[in-house]
Amino acid sequence: MIKKATLLTAFSVTAFSAWAQDTSPDTLVVTANRFQQPRSAVLAPVTIVTRQDIERWQSTSVNDVLRRLPGVDIAQSGGAGQNSSIFIRGTNSSHVLVLIDGVRLNLAGVSGSADLSQFPVSLVQRIEYIRGPRSAIYGSDAIGGVVNIITTRDNPGTELTAGWGSNSYQNYDISTQQQLGENTRATLIGDYEYTKGFDVVAKGGTGDAGAA
């Protein structure tokens, strides 16, 4: 029996910028050229994921959301919470730029790639995904494309969500985002996940085959 329980608490204070201003989610794009412009004016292929999309898909992780995007492949070294890498159109994972509210997430070091396996999906309000090279705008780490995860809510407040599934899967999370000043918001989130998982060894195995 596999038993897993995790508790994740994160706190962030975000200063507003053009990245976090949610005006018309269905038509305005910030990520393509680092300023707001109508989606129809962007030459690069753009996909926008809203909070409503995430809830309709019943995604339990950011990786689950990204797997639905065209040209995206996620490689993960194990189950939930294990290290993961993002690949776009066959490019190296270090050539995929990931932004959180416009701030680079890519890790410094040998791989230089971003790992979203521990990022709470309940924080995601919108994703702007640009396919294809954006090196002229962002540099060499955007050869494959850019994923910008936006966490700012239209209306600050507190949300509590819960989910259940097979094998006694349970997930609970609470998040709050509050205005601290004209240009600052604070975000706090707690998450709990539990599952019995699957038995590693099937019942009725060969362990007692030689018993007298």
mmCIF file of C-alpha atoms in Angstrom:
data_model
loop_
_atom_site.group_PDB
_atom_site.id
_atom_site.type_symbol
_atom_site.label_atom_id
_atom_site.label_comp_id
_atom_site.label_asym_id
_atom_site.label_seq_id
_atom_site.Cartn_x
_atom_site.Cartn_y
_atom_site.Cartn_z
ATOM 1 C CA MET A 1 0.000 0.000 0.000
ATOM 2 C CA ILE A 2 1.319 3.412 -0.950
ATOM 3 C CA LYS A 3 0.381 6.215 1.380
ATOM 4 C CA LYS A 4 1.182 9.816 0.701
ATOM 5 C CA ALA A 5 0.322 12.985 2.566
ATOM 6 C CA THR A 6 1.711 16.400 1.784
ATOM 7 C CA LEU A 7 1.226 19.807 3.310
ATOM 8 C CA LEU A 8 2.299 22.780 1.263
ATOM 9 C CA THR A 9 2.148 26.354 2.438
ATOM 10 C CA ALA A 10 3.307 29.247 0.322
ATOM 11 C CA PHE A 11 3.304 32.986 0.869
ATOM 12 C CA SER A 12 3.970 35.638 -1.691
ATOM 13 C CA VAL A 13 3.633 39.390 -1.938
ATOM 14 C CA THR A 14 3.176 40.600 -5.488
ATOM 15 C CA ALA A 15 3.688 44.110 -6.764
ATOM 16 C CA PHE A 16 1.325 44.914 -9.616
ATOM 17 C CA SER A 17 2.659 45.403 -13.117
ATOM 18 C CA ALA A 18 1.309 44.958 -16.619
ATOM 19 C CA TRP A 19 1.728 41.188 -16.118
ATOM 20 C CA ALA A 20 -0.851 41.028 -13.348
ATOM 21 C CA GLN A 21 -3.482 43.415 -14.664
ATOM 22 C CA ASP A 22 -6.442 41.337 -15.797
ATOM 23 C CA THR A 23 -8.556 43.601 -17.987
ATOM 24 C CA SER A 24 -10.153 41.566 -20.760
ATOM 25 C CA PRO A 25 -8.967 37.973 -20.350
ATOM 26 C CA ASP A 26 -10.442 36.735 -23.610
ATOM 27 C CA THR A 27 -8.865 39.367 -25.877
ATOM 28 C CA LEU A 28 -5.758 40.943 -24.311
ATOM 29 C CA VAL A 29 -2.364 39.231 -24.221
ATOM 30 C CA VAL A 30 0.699 40.447 -22.297
ATOM 31 C CA THR A 31 3.215 37.653 -22.764
ATOM 32 C CA ALA A 32 3.839 37.778 -26.521
ATOM 33 C CA ASN A 33 5.642 41.134 -26.637
ATOM 34 C CA ARG A 34 5.761 42.132 -22.934
ATOM 35 C CA PHE A 35 2.966 44.684 -23.234
ATOM 36 C CA GLN A 36 -0.796 44.445 -23.474
ATOM 37 C CA GLN A 37 -2.192 44.030 -26.960
ATOM 38 C CA PRO A 38 -5.235 42.421 -28.579
ATOM 39 C CA ARG A 39 -4.827 38.727 -29.228
ATOM 40 C CA SER A 40 -5.660 39.313 -32.887
ATOM 41 C CA ALA A 41 -2.578 41.558 -33.194
ATOM 42 C CA VAL A 42 -0.162 38.849 -32.023
ATOM 43 C CA LEU A 43 1.557 37.066 -34.908
ATOM 44 C CA ALA A 44 2.729 34.086 -32.828
ATOM 45 C CA PRO A 45 0.336 31.202 -32.034
ATOM 46 C CA VAL A 46 -1.334 32.012 -28.692
ATOM 47 C CA THR A 47 -3.382 29.815 -26.352
ATOM 48 C CA ILE A 48 -5.162 31.305 -23.340
ATOM 49 C CA VAL A 49 -6.369 29.121 -20.457
ATOM 50 C CA THR A 50 -8.789 30.674 -17.974
ATOM 51 C CA ARG A 51 -9.723 29.646 -14.455
ATOM 52 C CA GLN A 52 -13.038 28.408 -15.832
ATOM 53 C CA ASP A 53 -11.179 26.083 -18.214
ATOM 54 C CA ILE A 54 -9.135 24.607 -15.354
ATOM 55 C CA GLU A 55 -12.255 23.958 -13.282
ATOM 56 C CA ARG A 56 -14.088 22.425 -16.225
ATOM 57 C CA TRP A 57 -11.174 20.072 -16.905
ATOM 58 C CA GLN A 58 -10.991 19.185 -13.172
ATOM 59 C CA SER A 59 -7.212 19.411 -13.335
ATOM 60 C CA THR A 60 -5.434 18.488 -10.103
ATOM 61 C CA SER A 61 -2.024 19.938 -11.021
ATOM 62 C CA VAL A 62 -0.437 22.558 -13.244
ATOM 63 C CA ASN A 63 1.151 19.754 -15.269
ATOM 64 C CA ASP A 64 -2.320 18.345 -15.977
ATOM 65 C CA VAL A 65 -3.305 21.730 -17.390
ATOM 66 C CA LEU A 66 -0.177 22.082 -19.522
ATOM 67 C CA ARG A 67 -0.616 18.595 -21.015
ATOM 68 C CA ARG A 68 -3.766 19.892 -22.721
ATOM 69 C CA LEU A 69 -1.886 22.616 -24.581
ATOM 70 C CA PRO A 70 -0.897 21.999 -28.221
ATOM 71 C CA GLY A 71 2.736 21.052 -28.738
ATOM 72 C CA VAL A 72 3.430 20.557 -25.015
ATOM 73 C CA ASP A 73 4.882 17.369 -23.544
ATOM 74 C CA ILE A 74 5.482 16.843 -19.811
ATOM 75 C CA ALA A 75 8.130 14.399 -18.567
ATOM 76 C CA GLN A 76 7.853 13.433 -14.902
ATOM 77 C CA SER A 77 10.183 11.167 -12.917
ATOM 78 C CA GLY A 78 7.394 9.628 -10.829
ATOM 79 C CA GLY A 79 3.989 10.330 -9.352
ATOM 80 C CA ALA A 80 2.481 13.545 -8.063
ATOM 81 C CA GLY A 81 5.059 15.965 -6.699
ATOM 82 C CA GLN A 82 8.064 14.388 -8.436
ATOM 83 C CA ASN A 83 10.348 16.503 -10.612
ATOM 84 C CA SER A 84 8.958 17.363 -14.020
ATOM 85 C CA SER A 85 10.169 19.048 -17.208
ATOM 86 C CA ILE A 86 8.295 20.895 -19.952
ATOM 87 C CA PHE A 87 9.023 20.372 -23.639
ATOM 88 C CA ILE A 88 7.473 22.413 -26.469
ATOM 89 C CA ARG A 89 7.574 21.183 -30.053
ATOM 90 C CA GLY A 90 10.500 18.869 -29.319
ATOM 91 C CA THR A 91 12.857 21.546 -28.017
ATOM 92 C CA ASN A 92 14.957 21.052 -24.900
ATOM 93 C CA SER A 93 13.268 21.792 -21.567
ATOM 94 C CA SER A 94 15.834 24.529 -20.899
ATOM 95 C CA HIS A 95 14.496 26.304 -23.990
ATOM 96 C CA VAL A 96 11.011 26.699 -22.507
ATOM 97 C CA LEU A 97 10.595 29.919 -20.549
ATOM 98 C CA VAL A 98 8.150 29.777 -17.631
ATOM 99 C CA LEU A 99 6.953 33.005 -16.016
ATOM 100 C CA ILE A 100 4.937 33.529 -12.845
ATOM 101 C CA ASP A 101 3.190 36.893 -13.179
ATOM 102 C CA GLY A 102 5.930 37.860 -15.616
ATOM 103 C CA VAL A 103 8.828 36.784 -13.367
ATOM 104 C CA ARG A 104 11.156 34.050 -14.661
ATOM 105 C CA LEU A 105 10.825 30.712 -12.873
ATOM 106 C CA ASN A 106 13.544 28.823 -14.733
ATOM 107 C CA LEU A 107 16.125 27.478 -12.290
ATOM 108 C CA ALA A 108 19.761 28.458 -12.411
ATOM 109 C CA GLY A 109 22.120 25.507 -12.740
ATOM 110 C CA VAL A 110 22.908 22.676 -15.103
ATOM 111 C CA SER A 111 19.432 22.071 -16.552
ATOM 112 C CA GLY A 112 18.080 25.611 -16.420
ATOM 113 C CA SER A 113 14.538 24.242 -16.744
ATOM 114 C CA ALA A 114 11.440 24.993 -14.687
ATOM 115 C CA ASP A 115 9.708 22.449 -12.438
ATOM 116 C CA LEU A 116 5.994 23.103 -11.828
ATOM 117 C CA SER A 117 5.237 19.834 -10.021
ATOM 118 C CA GLN A 118 4.894 21.616 -6.656
ATOM 119 C CA PHE A 119 3.104 24.739 -7.892
ATOM 120 C CA PRO A 120 -0.492 24.797 -6.534
ATOM 121 C CA VAL A 121 -3.026 24.705 -9.359
ATOM 122 C CA SER A 122 -5.483 26.588 -7.136
ATOM 123 C CA LEU A 123 -3.282 29.689 -7.505
ATOM 124 C CA VAL A 124 -3.558 29.702 -11.290
ATOM 125 C CA GLN A 125 -6.107 32.185 -12.603
ATOM 126 C CA ARG A 126 -4.952 32.332 -16.207
ATOM 127 C CA ILE A 127 -2.217 30.942 -18.459
ATOM 128 C CA GLU A 128 -0.873 32.626 -21.576
ATOM 129 C CA TYR A 129 1.004 30.166 -23.781
ATOM 130 C CA ILE A 130 3.050 31.357 -26.759
ATOM 131 C CA ARG A 131 4.246 28.598 -29.112
ATOM 132 C CA GLY A 132 7.431 29.019 -31.064
ATOM 133 C CA PRO A 133 10.604 31.058 -30.582
ATOM 134 C CA ARG A 134 10.428 34.343 -28.654
ATOM 135 C CA SER A 135 14.182 34.756 -28.273
ATOM 136 C CA ALA A 136 14.120 38.294 -29.652
ATOM 137 C CA ILE A 137 11.899 39.280 -26.711
ATOM 138 C CA TYR A 138 13.088 37.017 -23.870
ATOM 139 C CA GLY A 139 16.463 35.563 -24.840
ATOM 140 C CA SER A 140 17.759 32.080 -25.674
ATOM 141 C CA ASP A 141 15.698 30.301 -23.003
ATOM 142 C CA ALA A 142 12.532 31.048 -25.015
ATOM 143 C CA ILE A 143 13.465 29.145 -28.184
ATOM 144 C CA GLY A 144 10.630 26.647 -27.733
ATOM 145 C CA GLY A 145 8.019 29.018 -26.351
ATOM 146 C CA VAL A 146 6.791 30.889 -23.298
ATOM 147 C CA VAL A 147 4.323 29.903 -20.572
ATOM 148 C CA ASN A 148 3.127 32.761 -18.366
ATOM 149 C CA ILE A 149 1.121 31.719 -15.287
ATOM 150 C CA ILE A 150 -0.936 34.585 -13.877
ATOM 151 C CA THR A 151 -2.102 34.332 -10.265
ATOM 152 C CA THR A 152 -3.830 37.686 -9.740
ATOM 153 C CA ARG A 153 -7.579 37.376 -9.158
ATOM 154 C CA ASP A 154 -10.203 39.783 -10.426
ATOM 155 C CA ASN A 155 -11.569 40.086 -6.898
ATOM 156 C CA PRO A 156 -9.408 39.445 -3.800
ATOM 157 C CA GLY A 157 -10.874 36.991 -1.303
ATOM 158 C CA THR A 158 -10.668 33.477 0.127
ATOM 159 C CA GLU A 159 -11.431 30.183 -1.618
ATOM 160 C CA LEU A 160 -11.757 26.663 -0.221
ATOM 161 C CA THR A 161 -11.887 23.666 -2.553
ATOM 162 C CA ALA A 162 -12.065 19.906 -2.018
ATOM 163 C CA GLY A 163 -11.834 16.873 -4.279
ATOM 164 C CA TRP A 164 -12.266 13.112 -4.022
ATOM 165 C CA GLY A 165 -11.375 10.224 -6.317
ATOM 166 C CA SER A 166 -10.630 6.519 -6.571
ATOM 167 C CA ASN A 167 -8.242 4.725 -4.187
ATOM 168 C CA SER A 168 -9.364 7.049 -1.376
ATOM 169 C CA TYR A 169 -7.891 10.088 -3.117
ATOM 170 C CA GLN A 170 -8.624 13.319 -1.263
ATOM 171 C CA ASN A 171 -7.453 16.872 -1.859
ATOM 172 C CA TYR A 172 -8.226 20.016 0.109
ATOM 173 C CA ASP A 173 -6.814 23.467 -0.349
ATOM 174 C CA ILE A 174 -7.527 26.939 0.913
ATOM 175 C CA SER A 175 -6.149 30.111 -0.594
ATOM 176 C CA THR A 176 -6.590 33.776 0.142
ATOM 177 C CA GLN A 177 -5.489 36.866 -1.728
ATOM 178 C CA GLN A 178 -5.826 40.234 -0.018
ATOM 179 C CA GLN A 179 -5.106 43.802 -1.034
ATOM 180 C CA LEU A 180 -2.374 45.360 1.126
ATOM 181 C CA GLY A 181 -2.011 48.632 -0.712
ATOM 182 C CA GLU A 182 -2.639 50.327 -4.000
ATOM 183 C CA ASN A 183 -0.009 48.249 -5.798
ATOM 184 C CA THR A 184 0.456 45.214 -3.536
ATOM 185 C CA ARG A 185 -1.450 42.007 -2.805
ATOM 186 C CA ALA A 186 -0.589 39.134 -0.473
ATOM 187 C CA THR A 187 -1.346 35.504 -1.309
ATOM 188 C CA LEU A 188 -1.431 32.611 1.172
ATOM 189 C CA ILE A 189 -2.246 28.995 0.345
ATOM 190 C CA GLY A 190 -2.356 25.666 2.169
ATOM 191 C CA ASP A 191 -2.839 22.308 0.447
ATOM 192 C CA TYR A 192 -3.362 18.731 1.677
ATOM 193 C CA GLU A 193 -3.362 15.628 -0.535
ATOM 194 C CA TYR A 194 -3.815 11.964 0.391
ATOM 195 C CA THR A 195 -4.228 8.693 -1.499
ATOM 196 C CA LYS A 196 -3.903 4.997 -0.691
ATOM 197 C CA GLY A 197 -2.446 4.451 -4.137
ATOM 198 C CA PHE A 198 -1.881 1.048 -5.700
ATOM 199 C CA ASP A 199 -0.263 -2.077 -4.246
ATOM 200 C CA VAL A 200 3.243 -2.489 -5.634
ATOM 201 C CA VAL A 201 2.969 -6.304 -5.486
ATOM 202 C CA ALA A 202 -0.169 -7.901 -6.888
ATOM 203 C CA LYS A 203 -2.111 -10.264 -4.663
ATOM 204 C CA GLY A 204 -1.482 -13.978 -5.185
ATOM 205 C CA GLY A 205 2.101 -13.527 -6.329
ATOM 206 C CA THR A 206 4.818 -16.159 -6.558
ATOM 207 C CA GLY A 207 6.294 -15.505 -3.123
ATOM 208 C CA ASP A 208 4.860 -18.750 -1.650
ATOM 209 C CA ALA A 209 5.101 -20.902 -4.773
ATOM 210 C CA GLY A 210 7.685 -23.228 -3.212
ATOM 211 C CA ALA A 211 5.931 -23.747 0.117
ATOM 212 C CA ALA A 212 5.500 -27.392 1.122
#
